[in-house]
Amino acid sequence: MLELHDAPLAPLTTFRLGGPAARLITATTDAEVVAAVRAADAAGTPLLLIGGGSNLVIGDKGFAGTALHIATEGFSLDGTTLELAAGEVWTDAVARTVEAGLAGIECLAGIPGSAGATPIQNVGAYGQEVSSTISEVIAYDRKTGETVTLANAECAFSYRHSRFKADPDRHVVLRVRFELEDANGLSAPVKYAETARTLGVEPGDRVPLVDARETVLKLRAGKGMVLDPEDHDTWSAGSFFTNPILTDEAFAAFHARVKERLGADAAPPAFPAGEGHTKTSAAWLIDKSGFTKGYGTGPARISTKHTLALTNRGEASTEDLLALAREVVAGVHDAFGITLVNEPVTVGVSL
């Protein structure tokens, strides 16, 4: 294990924001991860887990404890079963499964971060979620001091949520197993309308795996959602807010606000989200509240490519970012009565 003191954390995040950690440990094996966690817990030291850093907002004062950077490696295919070490780069792993001719995660291409973070957030995009292919999660249980294997049903997956996110101090993900599909080089059925339209197919159709992955990468890049050190629109955490899920009653009240504000013919995006619930679009809410692409004059601004991404233009502080986020949250609530919820994990700060 590599150990540093008063170590900068900003370079370990896609925002490139945040102060230093009192202590930074980089672990390259599961055993090192477990040992570092056990040592911190035994000493009562605050512990911050960092994978790819793509879903983290760290305060300007940093972290007064031990930051553990999980940099483990491991990619294993056995038939259609994929096992990834938590530290594997997610987008590279997706590319390798496509090369192997296996379907199930091809539309999750280009998502920054590590494999171990995917079950925590139930990562999803363009009609796929990891919960549909994860079979097991191997994790260290900080409560019992044992390494456990949790089946999919035990992970309590829901929209951008899981048992790991609900109780973040309980489990440390070590490995993730996926059950993919051999569809003779074809993708899983294309579910997302934008993807199907770009591919020139109908929702439910299958396409060559390579075409599905390349299409998603192009769509993501057009929205600043593929990491590029030279493009400040990608100095972000991707989607900063989750799409609100409303009860039927709340959606009806929201719909009335939309008509009042935008006209009698106006209709917000609406997607089924389980019995009695409807999901709407956070990006639409932000835009219709007056926060358009590129909004802002300071060092933290809305992306010029997508209203759902808040970005560091190069000289921002975490407080600059949070000030913008609070402005957006307040503006959307004033306009439509909906309170947006941040998707990234905040460390030492809050909205």
Tab-separated table of C-alpha atoms in Angstrom:
chain	number	residue	atom	x	y	z
A	1	MET	CA	0.000	0.000	0.000
A	2	LEU	CA	1.110	3.533	-0.776
A	3	GLU	CA	0.586	6.005	2.069
A	4	LEU	CA	0.768	9.805	1.822
A	5	HIS	CA	0.009	12.558	4.318
A	6	ASP	CA	-1.682	15.919	3.673
A	7	ALA	CA	-2.367	14.513	0.217
A	8	PRO	CA	-4.393	16.401	-2.422
A	9	LEU	CA	-7.688	14.737	-3.333
A	10	ALA	CA	-8.799	17.011	-6.179
A	11	PRO	CA	-6.738	15.071	-8.770
A	12	LEU	CA	-8.640	11.906	-7.801
A	13	THR	CA	-12.014	13.438	-8.732
A	14	THR	CA	-13.508	14.312	-12.101
A	15	PHE	CA	-14.531	17.731	-10.728
A	16	ARG	CA	-10.866	18.362	-9.821
A	17	LEU	CA	-12.127	19.992	-6.622
A	18	GLY	CA	-11.592	19.551	-2.897
A	19	GLY	CA	-8.951	19.977	-0.250
A	20	PRO	CA	-6.402	17.436	0.995
A	21	ALA	CA	-6.809	14.321	3.104
A	22	ALA	CA	-4.931	14.023	6.357
A	23	ARG	CA	-3.865	10.575	5.103
A	24	LEU	CA	-4.253	8.916	1.716
A	25	ILE	CA	-3.793	5.188	1.207
A	26	THR	CA	-3.793	3.559	-2.223
A	27	ALA	CA	-4.736	-0.132	-2.124
A	28	THR	CA	-4.093	-2.427	-5.097
A	29	THR	CA	-5.425	-5.745	-3.738
A	30	ASP	CA	-8.590	-6.813	-1.940
A	31	ALA	CA	-6.488	-7.783	1.075
A	32	GLU	CA	-4.980	-4.292	1.222
A	33	VAL	CA	-8.443	-2.723	1.009
A	34	VAL	CA	-9.750	-4.860	3.867
A	35	ALA	CA	-6.646	-4.241	5.981
A	36	ALA	CA	-6.897	-0.471	5.534
A	37	VAL	CA	-10.593	-0.440	6.402
A	38	ARG	CA	-10.091	-2.621	9.457
A	39	ALA	CA	-7.234	-0.429	10.697
A	40	ALA	CA	-9.258	2.762	10.288
A	41	ASP	CA	-12.300	1.260	11.992
A	42	ALA	CA	-10.220	-0.114	14.884
A	43	ALA	CA	-8.656	3.302	15.440
A	44	GLY	CA	-11.961	5.140	15.084
A	45	THR	CA	-10.564	7.153	12.190
A	46	PRO	CA	-13.026	8.693	9.684
A	47	LEU	CA	-12.753	6.843	6.372
A	48	LEU	CA	-13.448	8.088	2.851
A	49	LEU	CA	-13.552	5.543	0.010
A	50	ILE	CA	-12.500	6.778	-3.435
A	51	GLY	CA	-12.783	4.815	-6.652
A	52	GLY	CA	-12.821	6.724	-9.924
A	53	GLY	CA	-13.886	9.922	-8.164
A	54	SER	CA	-16.625	10.602	-10.711
A	55	ASN	CA	-19.409	10.946	-8.145
A	56	LEU	CA	-17.676	12.942	-5.407
A	57	VAL	CA	-17.917	16.543	-4.244
A	58	ILE	CA	-15.222	17.114	-1.611
A	59	GLY	CA	-15.213	20.275	0.486
A	60	ASP	CA	-12.493	22.877	0.124
A	61	LYS	CA	-11.189	22.032	3.607
A	62	GLY	CA	-10.581	18.454	2.545
A	63	PHE	CA	-11.007	15.367	4.684
A	64	ALA	CA	-9.688	15.090	8.240
A	65	GLY	CA	-9.251	11.331	8.207
A	66	THR	CA	-8.054	8.462	6.024
A	67	ALA	CA	-8.951	8.507	2.346
A	68	LEU	CA	-8.685	5.052	0.787
A	69	HIS	CA	-8.171	5.012	-2.971
A	70	ILE	CA	-9.301	1.607	-4.253
A	71	ALA	CA	-7.070	0.819	-7.227
A	72	THR	CA	-7.534	-2.947	-7.457
A	73	GLU	CA	-7.379	-4.713	-10.809
A	74	GLY	CA	-9.130	-7.794	-12.126
A	75	PHE	CA	-11.183	-8.661	-15.211
A	76	SER	CA	-12.375	-12.240	-15.600
A	77	LEU	CA	-14.783	-13.784	-18.108
A	78	ASP	CA	-16.108	-17.315	-17.671
A	79	GLY	CA	-18.638	-17.928	-20.412
A	80	THR	CA	-21.172	-15.150	-19.921
A	81	THR	CA	-20.151	-14.473	-16.303
A	82	LEU	CA	-18.040	-11.359	-15.800
A	83	GLU	CA	-16.182	-10.588	-12.574
A	84	LEU	CA	-14.611	-7.173	-12.035
A	85	ALA	CA	-12.403	-5.936	-9.236
A	86	ALA	CA	-13.770	-2.771	-7.653
A	87	GLY	CA	-10.918	-0.636	-8.980
A	88	GLU	CA	-11.323	-1.597	-12.630
A	89	VAL	CA	-12.014	1.349	-14.938
A	90	TRP	CA	-15.661	0.918	-15.868
A	91	THR	CA	-15.626	2.209	-19.422
A	92	ASP	CA	-12.630	-0.016	-20.266
A	93	ALA	CA	-14.455	-3.038	-18.871
A	94	VAL	CA	-17.504	-2.265	-21.024
A	95	ALA	CA	-15.298	-2.056	-24.107
A	96	ARG	CA	-13.805	-5.474	-23.340
A	97	THR	CA	-17.222	-7.121	-22.963
A	98	VAL	CA	-18.256	-5.708	-26.338
A	99	GLU	CA	-15.053	-7.078	-27.874
A	100	ALA	CA	-15.937	-10.448	-26.337
A	101	GLY	CA	-19.371	-10.325	-28.009
A	102	LEU	CA	-21.385	-10.168	-24.795
A	103	ALA	CA	-24.455	-7.982	-24.311
A	104	GLY	CA	-25.955	-6.314	-21.268
A	105	ILE	CA	-23.796	-3.295	-20.415
A	106	GLU	CA	-22.909	-1.926	-23.861
A	107	CYS	CA	-25.146	1.139	-23.422
A	108	LEU	CA	-23.270	2.022	-20.232
A	109	ALA	CA	-20.166	2.852	-22.277
A	110	GLY	CA	-18.312	6.050	-21.517
A	111	ILE	CA	-19.509	6.385	-17.921
A	112	PRO	CA	-16.519	7.541	-15.863
A	113	GLY	CA	-15.631	5.834	-12.620
A	114	SER	CA	-14.771	2.418	-11.278
A	115	ALA	CA	-16.601	-0.901	-11.373
A	116	GLY	CA	-17.020	-0.995	-7.599
A	117	ALA	CA	-19.130	2.163	-7.657
A	118	THR	CA	-21.664	0.804	-10.142
A	119	PRO	CA	-23.802	-1.213	-7.696
A	120	ILE	CA	-23.745	1.569	-5.096
A	121	GLN	CA	-25.431	4.049	-7.417
A	122	ASN	CA	-27.163	1.407	-9.542
A	123	VAL	CA	-25.507	3.130	-12.462
A	124	GLY	CA	-27.715	3.486	-15.494
A	125	ALA	CA	-27.982	5.309	-18.818
A	126	TYR	CA	-29.560	4.950	-22.244
A	127	GLY	CA	-32.012	2.269	-21.180
A	128	GLN	CA	-29.708	0.046	-19.139
A	129	GLU	CA	-28.982	-0.247	-15.415
A	130	VAL	CA	-26.348	-2.454	-13.828
A	131	SER	CA	-29.016	-3.965	-11.579
A	132	SER	CA	-30.356	-5.881	-14.582
A	133	THR	CA	-27.059	-7.750	-15.055
A	134	ILE	CA	-25.392	-7.832	-11.620
A	135	SER	CA	-25.660	-11.309	-10.155
A	136	GLU	CA	-23.542	-10.865	-7.012
A	137	VAL	CA	-21.574	-8.251	-5.127
A	138	ILE	CA	-18.607	-9.318	-2.991
A	139	ALA	CA	-18.053	-6.841	-0.184
A	140	TYR	CA	-16.358	-6.388	3.162
A	141	ASP	CA	-18.945	-5.986	5.900
A	142	ARG	CA	-17.614	-3.439	8.389
A	143	LYS	CA	-20.236	-4.430	10.951
A	144	THR	CA	-19.364	-8.141	11.109
A	145	GLY	CA	-15.743	-7.901	9.987
A	146	GLU	CA	-16.296	-10.517	7.297
A	147	THR	CA	-16.259	-10.645	3.516
A	148	VAL	CA	-19.748	-11.449	2.235
A	149	THR	CA	-21.370	-12.298	-1.092
A	150	LEU	CA	-24.677	-10.541	-1.694
A	151	ALA	CA	-27.050	-11.793	-4.378
A	152	ASN	CA	-28.814	-9.289	-6.618
A	153	ALA	CA	-32.029	-9.450	-4.588
A	154	GLU	CA	-30.119	-8.611	-1.394
A	155	CYS	CA	-28.755	-5.397	-2.910
A	156	ALA	CA	-32.156	-3.624	-2.824
A	157	PHE	CA	-31.627	-1.931	-6.152
A	158	SER	CA	-33.890	0.909	-7.243
A	159	TYR	CA	-33.498	4.036	-9.364
A	160	ARG	CA	-29.953	5.313	-8.675
A	161	HIS	CA	-30.072	3.607	-5.298
A	162	SER	CA	-29.128	0.432	-3.442
A	163	ARG	CA	-28.579	-0.909	0.064
A	164	PHE	CA	-24.954	0.262	-0.272
A	165	LYS	CA	-26.054	3.851	-0.832
A	166	ALA	CA	-28.720	3.650	1.869
A	167	ASP	CA	-26.141	2.538	4.461
A	168	PRO	CA	-22.817	3.840	3.098
A	169	ASP	CA	-20.776	2.967	6.183
A	170	ARG	CA	-21.681	-0.739	6.184
A	171	HIS	CA	-20.159	-2.379	3.096
A	172	VAL	CA	-16.996	-1.855	1.042
A	173	VAL	CA	-17.434	-3.295	-2.441
A	174	LEU	CA	-14.510	-5.524	-3.448
A	175	ARG	CA	-15.768	-7.295	-6.572
A	176	VAL	CA	-18.858	-7.295	-8.765
A	177	ARG	CA	-20.184	-10.217	-10.810
A	178	PHE	CA	-22.386	-9.765	-13.863
A	179	GLU	CA	-24.378	-12.247	-15.915
A	180	LEU	CA	-24.235	-11.100	-19.532
A	181	GLU	CA	-25.857	-12.467	-22.693
A	182	ASP	CA	-24.399	-14.086	-25.780
A	183	ALA	CA	-26.699	-12.816	-28.526
A	184	ASN	CA	-24.420	-13.715	-31.443
A	185	GLY	CA	-22.753	-10.316	-31.497
A	186	LEU	CA	-25.957	-8.340	-31.064
A	187	SER	CA	-26.857	-5.928	-28.289
A	188	ALA	CA	-29.561	-6.287	-25.702
A	189	PRO	CA	-32.883	-4.897	-26.991
A	190	VAL	CA	-32.481	-1.140	-27.433
A	191	LYS	CA	-34.808	0.524	-24.912
A	192	TYR	CA	-33.934	4.212	-25.008
A	193	ALA	CA	-35.780	6.234	-27.642
A	194	GLU	CA	-32.872	8.571	-28.431
A	195	THR	CA	-30.516	5.639	-28.926
A	196	ALA	CA	-32.995	3.805	-31.159
A	197	ARG	CA	-33.634	6.948	-33.207
A	198	THR	CA	-29.906	7.594	-33.683
A	199	LEU	CA	-29.351	3.980	-34.710
A	200	GLY	CA	-32.329	4.095	-37.083
A	201	VAL	CA	-34.150	1.214	-35.404
A	202	GLU	CA	-37.286	0.717	-33.333
A	203	PRO	CA	-37.207	0.379	-29.538
A	204	GLY	CA	-36.863	-3.304	-28.735
A	205	ASP	CA	-34.666	-4.049	-31.746
A	206	ARG	CA	-31.164	-5.439	-31.396
A	207	VAL	CA	-28.151	-4.000	-33.212
A	208	PRO	CA	-24.493	-5.027	-33.494
A	209	LEU	CA	-22.797	-4.544	-30.137
A	210	VAL	CA	-20.127	-2.275	-31.597
A	211	ASP	CA	-22.777	-0.010	-33.114
A	212	ALA	CA	-24.638	0.274	-29.806
A	213	ARG	CA	-21.484	1.178	-27.885
A	214	GLU	CA	-20.204	3.672	-30.461
A	215	THR	CA	-23.603	5.355	-30.698
A	216	VAL	CA	-23.825	5.797	-26.946
A	217	LEU	CA	-20.281	7.172	-26.819
A	218	LYS	CA	-21.153	9.751	-29.498
A	219	LEU	CA	-24.352	10.741	-27.705
A	220	ARG	CA	-22.521	11.089	-24.406
A	221	ALA	CA	-19.659	13.064	-25.953
A	222	GLY	CA	-22.150	15.463	-27.503
A	223	LYS	CA	-23.430	16.174	-23.987
A	224	GLY	CA	-19.987	16.512	-22.420
A	225	MET	CA	-20.404	13.201	-20.605
A	226	VAL	CA	-17.175	11.516	-21.754
A	227	LEU	CA	-14.036	12.575	-19.908
A	228	ASP	CA	-11.717	14.872	-21.847
A	229	PRO	CA	-8.968	16.767	-19.960
A	230	GLU	CA	-9.121	19.571	-22.523
A	231	ASP	CA	-12.903	20.025	-22.331
A	232	HIS	CA	-14.109	21.792	-19.181
A	233	ASP	CA	-17.648	20.598	-19.886
A	234	THR	CA	-16.399	17.203	-18.723
A	235	TRP	CA	-14.921	18.557	-15.478
A	236	SER	CA	-18.091	17.472	-13.739
A	237	ALA	CA	-19.832	14.562	-12.072
A	238	GLY	CA	-22.024	13.976	-15.098
A	239	SER	CA	-25.654	14.375	-14.098
A	240	PHE	CA	-25.600	16.467	-10.931
A	241	PHE	CA	-29.278	15.898	-10.062
A	242	THR	CA	-31.456	12.801	-10.202
A	243	ASN	CA	-34.684	12.781	-12.173
A	244	PRO	CA	-37.561	13.399	-9.728
A	245	ILE	CA	-40.050	10.581	-9.156
A	246	LEU	CA	-43.451	11.947	-8.139
A	247	THR	CA	-46.628	10.409	-6.815
A	248	ASP	CA	-49.679	10.756	-9.061
A	249	GLU	CA	-50.976	13.539	-6.805
A	250	ALA	CA	-47.672	15.406	-6.829
A	251	PHE	CA	-47.349	15.021	-10.590
A	252	ALA	CA	-50.831	16.451	-11.124
A	253	ALA	CA	-49.917	19.491	-9.018
A	254	PHE	CA	-46.654	19.834	-10.929
A	255	HIS	CA	-48.464	19.563	-14.266
A	256	ALA	CA	-50.781	22.389	-13.200
A	257	ARG	CA	-47.743	24.558	-12.352
A	258	VAL	CA	-46.289	23.810	-15.783
A	259	LYS	CA	-49.447	24.947	-17.560
A	260	GLU	CA	-49.629	28.066	-15.420
A	261	ARG	CA	-46.009	28.973	-16.156
A	262	LEU	CA	-45.559	27.798	-19.749
A	263	GLY	CA	-49.052	27.818	-21.236
A	264	ALA	CA	-52.111	25.595	-21.482
A	265	ASP	CA	-50.560	23.320	-24.102
A	266	ALA	CA	-47.316	22.770	-22.194
A	267	ALA	CA	-46.631	19.246	-20.973
A	268	PRO	CA	-43.595	18.101	-18.944
A	269	PRO	CA	-41.704	14.883	-19.724
A	270	ALA	CA	-43.390	11.936	-18.035
A	271	PHE	CA	-42.195	8.350	-17.724
A	272	PRO	CA	-43.778	5.440	-15.817
A	273	ALA	CA	-41.951	4.787	-12.540
A	274	GLY	CA	-43.946	2.061	-10.874
A	275	GLU	CA	-47.548	1.987	-9.727
A	276	GLY	CA	-48.757	5.415	-8.685
A	277	HIS	CA	-45.526	7.162	-9.633
A	278	THR	CA	-44.193	9.143	-12.600
A	279	LYS	CA	-40.635	10.211	-13.342
A	280	THR	CA	-39.929	13.572	-14.938
A	281	SER	CA	-36.750	15.146	-16.312
A	282	ALA	CA	-34.388	17.152	-14.098
A	283	ALA	CA	-32.716	18.598	-17.203
A	284	TRP	CA	-36.087	19.853	-18.484
A	285	LEU	CA	-36.911	21.399	-15.108
A	286	ILE	CA	-33.565	23.197	-14.981
A	287	ASP	CA	-33.885	24.538	-18.505
A	288	LYS	CA	-37.503	25.676	-18.097
A	289	SER	CA	-36.588	27.428	-14.851
A	290	GLY	CA	-34.211	29.685	-16.777
A	291	PHE	CA	-30.934	27.863	-16.253
A	292	THR	CA	-29.890	27.239	-19.841
A	293	LYS	CA	-26.728	25.639	-21.202
A	294	GLY	CA	-23.652	27.637	-20.195
A	295	TYR	CA	-25.522	29.482	-17.420
A	296	GLY	CA	-23.307	31.349	-14.986
A	297	THR	CA	-20.542	33.929	-15.037
A	298	GLY	CA	-18.184	32.537	-12.420
A	299	PRO	CA	-15.695	29.661	-12.369
A	300	ALA	CA	-18.502	27.109	-11.859
A	301	ARG	CA	-21.185	27.026	-14.557
A	302	ILE	CA	-23.756	24.803	-16.175
A	303	SER	CA	-22.246	22.804	-19.031
A	304	THR	CA	-22.506	24.353	-22.475
A	305	LYS	CA	-23.618	20.936	-23.728
A	306	HIS	CA	-26.112	19.716	-21.114
A	307	THR	CA	-28.135	21.498	-18.444
A	308	LEU	CA	-27.869	18.582	-16.031
A	309	ALA	CA	-24.091	18.906	-15.626
A	310	LEU	CA	-22.503	21.492	-13.334
A	311	THR	CA	-18.895	22.118	-14.277
A	312	ASN	CA	-15.584	23.465	-13.039
A	313	ARG	CA	-14.300	25.868	-15.686
A	314	GLY	CA	-10.775	25.460	-14.360
A	315	GLU	CA	-10.432	27.775	-11.363
A	316	ALA	CA	-13.532	26.894	-9.342
A	317	SER	CA	-13.673	26.004	-5.674
A	318	THR	CA	-16.129	23.546	-4.201
A	319	GLU	CA	-17.992	26.463	-2.649
A	320	ASP	CA	-18.355	28.029	-6.126
A	321	LEU	CA	-19.916	24.778	-7.334
A	322	LEU	CA	-22.265	24.504	-4.365
A	323	ALA	CA	-23.399	28.109	-4.752
A	324	LEU	CA	-24.433	27.329	-8.320
A	325	ALA	CA	-26.133	24.093	-7.274
A	326	ARG	CA	-28.105	25.903	-4.566
A	327	GLU	CA	-29.168	28.577	-7.039
A	328	VAL	CA	-30.479	25.923	-9.421
A	329	VAL	CA	-32.300	24.016	-6.663
A	330	ALA	CA	-33.961	27.202	-5.399
A	331	GLY	CA	-34.909	28.325	-8.902
A	332	VAL	CA	-36.504	25.006	-9.847
A	333	HIS	CA	-38.430	24.890	-6.590
A	334	ASP	CA	-39.713	28.423	-7.048
A	335	ALA	CA	-40.782	27.687	-10.628
A	336	PHE	CA	-42.311	24.229	-10.260
A	337	GLY	CA	-42.482	23.284	-6.587
A	338	ILE	CA	-40.026	20.397	-6.997
A	339	THR	CA	-36.842	20.068	-4.932
A	340	LEU	CA	-33.999	18.549	-6.931
A	341	VAL	CA	-31.729	16.042	-5.178
A	342	ASN	CA	-28.009	15.929	-5.897
A	343	GLU	CA	-26.667	12.688	-7.330
A	344	PRO	CA	-22.982	13.004	-6.312
A	345	VAL	CA	-21.864	12.146	-2.784
A	346	THR	CA	-20.844	15.200	-0.776
A	347	VAL	CA	-17.916	15.067	1.672
A	348	GLY	CA	-17.640	17.733	4.357
A	349	VAL	CA	-20.251	19.888	2.634
A	350	SER	CA	-23.933	19.831	1.751
A	351	LEU	CA	-26.375	21.675	-0.456
